[in-house]
Coordinates of C-alpha atoms in Angstrom, one line a residue:
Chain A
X1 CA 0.0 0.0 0.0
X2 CA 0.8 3.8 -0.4
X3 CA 3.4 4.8 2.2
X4 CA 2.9 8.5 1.2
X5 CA -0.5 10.0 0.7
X6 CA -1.2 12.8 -1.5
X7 CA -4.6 14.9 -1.4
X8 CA -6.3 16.1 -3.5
X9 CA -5.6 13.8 -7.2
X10 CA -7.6 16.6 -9.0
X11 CA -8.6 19.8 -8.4
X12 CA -10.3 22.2 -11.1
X13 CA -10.9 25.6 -10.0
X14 CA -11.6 29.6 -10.6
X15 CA -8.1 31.7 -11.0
X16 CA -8.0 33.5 -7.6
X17 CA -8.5 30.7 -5.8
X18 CA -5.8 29.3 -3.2
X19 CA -5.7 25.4 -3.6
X20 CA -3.9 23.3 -0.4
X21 CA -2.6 20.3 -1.3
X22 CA -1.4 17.6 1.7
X23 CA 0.9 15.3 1.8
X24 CA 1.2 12.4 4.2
X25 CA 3.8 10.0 5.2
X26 CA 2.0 6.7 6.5
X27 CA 4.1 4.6 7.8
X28 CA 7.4 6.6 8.7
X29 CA 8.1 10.0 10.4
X30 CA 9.7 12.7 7.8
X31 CA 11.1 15.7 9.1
X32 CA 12.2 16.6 5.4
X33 CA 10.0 16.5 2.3
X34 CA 9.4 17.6 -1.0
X35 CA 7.8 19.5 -3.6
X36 CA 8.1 18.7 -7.2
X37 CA 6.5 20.0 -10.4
X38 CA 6.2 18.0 -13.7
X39 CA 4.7 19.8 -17.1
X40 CA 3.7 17.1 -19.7
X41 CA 6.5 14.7 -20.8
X42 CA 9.1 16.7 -18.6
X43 CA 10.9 15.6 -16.2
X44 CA 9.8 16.3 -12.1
X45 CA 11.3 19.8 -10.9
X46 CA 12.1 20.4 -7.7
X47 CA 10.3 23.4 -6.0
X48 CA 11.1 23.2 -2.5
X49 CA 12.0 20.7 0.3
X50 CA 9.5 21.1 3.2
X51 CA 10.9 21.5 6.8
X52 CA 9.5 20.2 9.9
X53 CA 9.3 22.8 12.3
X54 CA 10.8 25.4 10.5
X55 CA 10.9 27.6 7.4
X56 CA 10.7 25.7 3.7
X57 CA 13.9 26.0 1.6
X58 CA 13.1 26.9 -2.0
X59 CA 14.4 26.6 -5.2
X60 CA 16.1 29.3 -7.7
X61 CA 13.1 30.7 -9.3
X62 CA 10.1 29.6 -7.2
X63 CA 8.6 32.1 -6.3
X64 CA 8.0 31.7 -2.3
X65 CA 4.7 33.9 -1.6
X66 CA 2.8 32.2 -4.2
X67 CA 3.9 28.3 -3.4
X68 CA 3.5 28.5 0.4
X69 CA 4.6 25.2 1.9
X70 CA 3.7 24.7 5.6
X71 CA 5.4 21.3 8.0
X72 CA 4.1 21.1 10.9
X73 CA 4.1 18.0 12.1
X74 CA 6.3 15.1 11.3
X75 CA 3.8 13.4 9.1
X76 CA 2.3 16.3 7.3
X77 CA 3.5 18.9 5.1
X78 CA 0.7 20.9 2.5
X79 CA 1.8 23.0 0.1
X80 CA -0.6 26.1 -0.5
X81 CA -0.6 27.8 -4.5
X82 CA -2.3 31.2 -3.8
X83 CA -4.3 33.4 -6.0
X84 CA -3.2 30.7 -8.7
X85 CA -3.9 31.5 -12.1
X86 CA -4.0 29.1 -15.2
X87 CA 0.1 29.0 -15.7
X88 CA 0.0 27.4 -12.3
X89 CA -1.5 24.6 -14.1
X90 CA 0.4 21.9 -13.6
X91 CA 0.8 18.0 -11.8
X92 CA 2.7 18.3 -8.0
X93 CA 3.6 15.4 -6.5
X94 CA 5.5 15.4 -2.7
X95 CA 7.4 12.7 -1.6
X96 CA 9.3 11.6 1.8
X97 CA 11.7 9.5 3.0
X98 CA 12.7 7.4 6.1
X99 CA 16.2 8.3 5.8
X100 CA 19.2 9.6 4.3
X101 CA 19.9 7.4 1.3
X102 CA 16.5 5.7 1.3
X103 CA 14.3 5.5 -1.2
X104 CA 11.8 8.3 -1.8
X105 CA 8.2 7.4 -1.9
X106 CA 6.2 9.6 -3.4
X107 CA 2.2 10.7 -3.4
X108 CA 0.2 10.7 -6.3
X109 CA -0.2 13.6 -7.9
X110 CA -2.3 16.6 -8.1
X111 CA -3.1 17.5 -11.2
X112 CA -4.2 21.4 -10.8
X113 CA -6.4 23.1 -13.5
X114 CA -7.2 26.9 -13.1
X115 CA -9.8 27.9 -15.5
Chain B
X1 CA 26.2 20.8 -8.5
X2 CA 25.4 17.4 -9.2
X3 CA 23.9 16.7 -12.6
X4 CA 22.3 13.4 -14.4
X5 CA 22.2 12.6 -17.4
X6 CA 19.9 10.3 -19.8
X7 CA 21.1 10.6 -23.6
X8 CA 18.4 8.4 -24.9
X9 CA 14.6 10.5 -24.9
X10 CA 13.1 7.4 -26.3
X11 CA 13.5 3.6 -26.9
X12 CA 11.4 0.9 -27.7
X13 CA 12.0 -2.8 -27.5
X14 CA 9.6 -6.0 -28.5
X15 CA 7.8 -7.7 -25.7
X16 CA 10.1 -10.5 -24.1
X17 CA 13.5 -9.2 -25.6
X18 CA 16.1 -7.2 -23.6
X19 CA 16.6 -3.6 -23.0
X20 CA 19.5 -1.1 -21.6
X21 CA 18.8 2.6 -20.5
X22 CA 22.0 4.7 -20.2
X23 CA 22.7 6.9 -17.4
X24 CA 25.6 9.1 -16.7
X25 CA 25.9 11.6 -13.7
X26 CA 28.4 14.0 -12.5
X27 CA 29.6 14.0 -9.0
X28 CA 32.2 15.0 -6.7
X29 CA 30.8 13.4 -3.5
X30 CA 31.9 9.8 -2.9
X31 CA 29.2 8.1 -0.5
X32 CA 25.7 9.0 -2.4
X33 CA 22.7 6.9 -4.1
X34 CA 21.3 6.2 -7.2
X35 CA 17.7 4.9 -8.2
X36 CA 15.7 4.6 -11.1
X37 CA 11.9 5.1 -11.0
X38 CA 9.6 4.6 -13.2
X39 CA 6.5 6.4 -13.9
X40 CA 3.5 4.7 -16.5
X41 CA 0.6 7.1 -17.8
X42 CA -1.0 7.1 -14.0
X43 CA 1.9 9.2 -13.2
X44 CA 2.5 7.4 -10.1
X45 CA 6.8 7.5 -9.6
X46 CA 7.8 3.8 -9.0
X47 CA 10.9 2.6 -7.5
X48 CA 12.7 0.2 -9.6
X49 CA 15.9 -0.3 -8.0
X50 CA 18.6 1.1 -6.0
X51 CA 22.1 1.5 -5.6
X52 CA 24.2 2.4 -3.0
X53 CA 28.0 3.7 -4.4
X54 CA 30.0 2.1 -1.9
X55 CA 29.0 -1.2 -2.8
X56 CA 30.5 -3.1 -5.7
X57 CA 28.2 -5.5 -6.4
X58 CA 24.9 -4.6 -9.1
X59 CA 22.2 -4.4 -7.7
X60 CA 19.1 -6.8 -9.2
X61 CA 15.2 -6.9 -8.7
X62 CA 13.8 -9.4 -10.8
X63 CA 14.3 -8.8 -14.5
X64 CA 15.6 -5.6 -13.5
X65 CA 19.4 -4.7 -13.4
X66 CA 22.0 -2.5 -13.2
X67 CA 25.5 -2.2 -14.2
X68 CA 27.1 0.3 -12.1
X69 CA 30.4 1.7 -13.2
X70 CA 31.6 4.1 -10.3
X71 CA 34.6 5.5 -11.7
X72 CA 32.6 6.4 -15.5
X73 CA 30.0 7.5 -13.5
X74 CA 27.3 5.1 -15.2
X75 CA 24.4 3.6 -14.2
X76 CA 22.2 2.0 -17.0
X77 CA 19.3 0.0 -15.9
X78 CA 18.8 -3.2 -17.8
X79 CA 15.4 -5.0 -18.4
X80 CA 14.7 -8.7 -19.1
X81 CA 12.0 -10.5 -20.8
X82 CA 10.5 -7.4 -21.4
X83 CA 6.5 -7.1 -20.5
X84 CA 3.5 -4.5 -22.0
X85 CA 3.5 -3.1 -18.6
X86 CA 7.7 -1.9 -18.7
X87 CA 6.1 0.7 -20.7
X88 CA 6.3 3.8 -18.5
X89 CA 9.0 7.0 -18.5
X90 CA 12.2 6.3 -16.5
X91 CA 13.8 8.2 -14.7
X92 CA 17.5 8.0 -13.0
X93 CA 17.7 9.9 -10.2
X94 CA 21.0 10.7 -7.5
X95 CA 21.2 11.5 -3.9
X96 CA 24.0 13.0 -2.3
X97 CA 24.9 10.8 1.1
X98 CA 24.5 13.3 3.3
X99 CA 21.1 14.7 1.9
X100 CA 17.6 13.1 1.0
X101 CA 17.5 15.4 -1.8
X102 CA 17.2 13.8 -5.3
X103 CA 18.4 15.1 -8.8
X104 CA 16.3 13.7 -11.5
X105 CA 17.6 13.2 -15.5
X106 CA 15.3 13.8 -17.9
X107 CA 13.9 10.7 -18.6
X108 CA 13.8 7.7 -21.2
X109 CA 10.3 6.7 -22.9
X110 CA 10.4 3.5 -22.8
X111 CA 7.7 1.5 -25.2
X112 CA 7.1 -2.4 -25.4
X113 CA 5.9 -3.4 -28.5
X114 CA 3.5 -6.8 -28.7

């Protein structure tokens, strides 16, 4: 079974809106996670790598105040689009690890759609 | 920075035959990872396998290998008896040993034809 959780898989919505989307770790405590973007046959971008307990680290050219990303618990980390607009469009997926040098394991996917 | 590299955007290969995706990365850390996931049209990132640098030995899982070649900084990911359901995008991935962060190549298409 999934080991990470990813919610929601699809989420269609007004530009404006702010979208959360949570990520989960089942089985194993992450204080580190991350945030990747894919466009359509693309490889996955990293956007950020989510914190536990303190502030997200992002990467060059993501722009912080629109991707919030929020850790705070061990388990949990969502990652917030705000005021997204239709070149937010996109597929997110998060993914965790137990430890250094372990596999990732990875959500879903949420394929975002801002009309 | 570490950097990975997949030269091949596409392959195909018929069902039940044998294929090799190539996979070169750039490092300057000597204790790190590598893994290869794979990722069909659901878009759901498998792990296929996984390497660890210091060791030697390749590492298997099933029909799926590796030949690992540390010092050419190669990692190509074999697959035997290819099956309809190999078809998916690959990807080869690194992680540092000190980090959980991965770097991701670009990817190899791979298609099984019947």
């Amino acid at each position: 079974g999934a080991v990470v959780s990813q919610h929601p898989s699809r989420v269609i919505c007004k530009s404006g809106t702010s979208v959360k989307i949570e990520c989960r770790s089942l089985d194993f405590q992450a204080t580190t996670m991350f945030w990747y973007r894919q466009f359509p046959k693309q490889s996955l971008m990293l956007m950020a790598t989510s914190n536990e307990g303190s502030k997200a680290t992002y990467e060059q050219g993501v722009e912080k105040d629109k991707f919030l990303i929020n850790h705070a618990s061990l388990t949990l980390s969502t990652l917030t689009v705000t005021s997204a607009h239709p070149e937010d469009s996109s597929f997110y997926i998060c993914s965790a690890s137990p430890g250094v040098g372990q596999p990732q394991h990875f959500g879903d996917g949420t394929r975002l759609s801002i009309l | 920075a570490q950097t990975v590299t997949q030269s091949q955007p596409e392959m195909s290969v018929q069902e039940a035959e044998t294929v090799t995706l190539s996979c070169t990365y750039d490092t300057s850390e000597s204790d790190y990872y590598l893994f290869w996931y794979k990722q069909p049209p659901s878009r759901q990132m498998i792990l296929v396998i996984r390497q660890e640098a210091y060791k030697q030995q390749n590492a298997t899982e099933n029909r799926f290998s590796v030949n690992f070649q540390k010092a050419a900084k190669s990692f190509s990911l074999k697959i035997s008896d290819s099956q309809l359901g190999d078809a998916a995008m690959y990807f080869c991935a690194y992680s540092g040993g000190s980090n959980y962060k991965l770097t991701f190549g670009k990817g190899t298409l791979l298609t099984v034809n019947p």
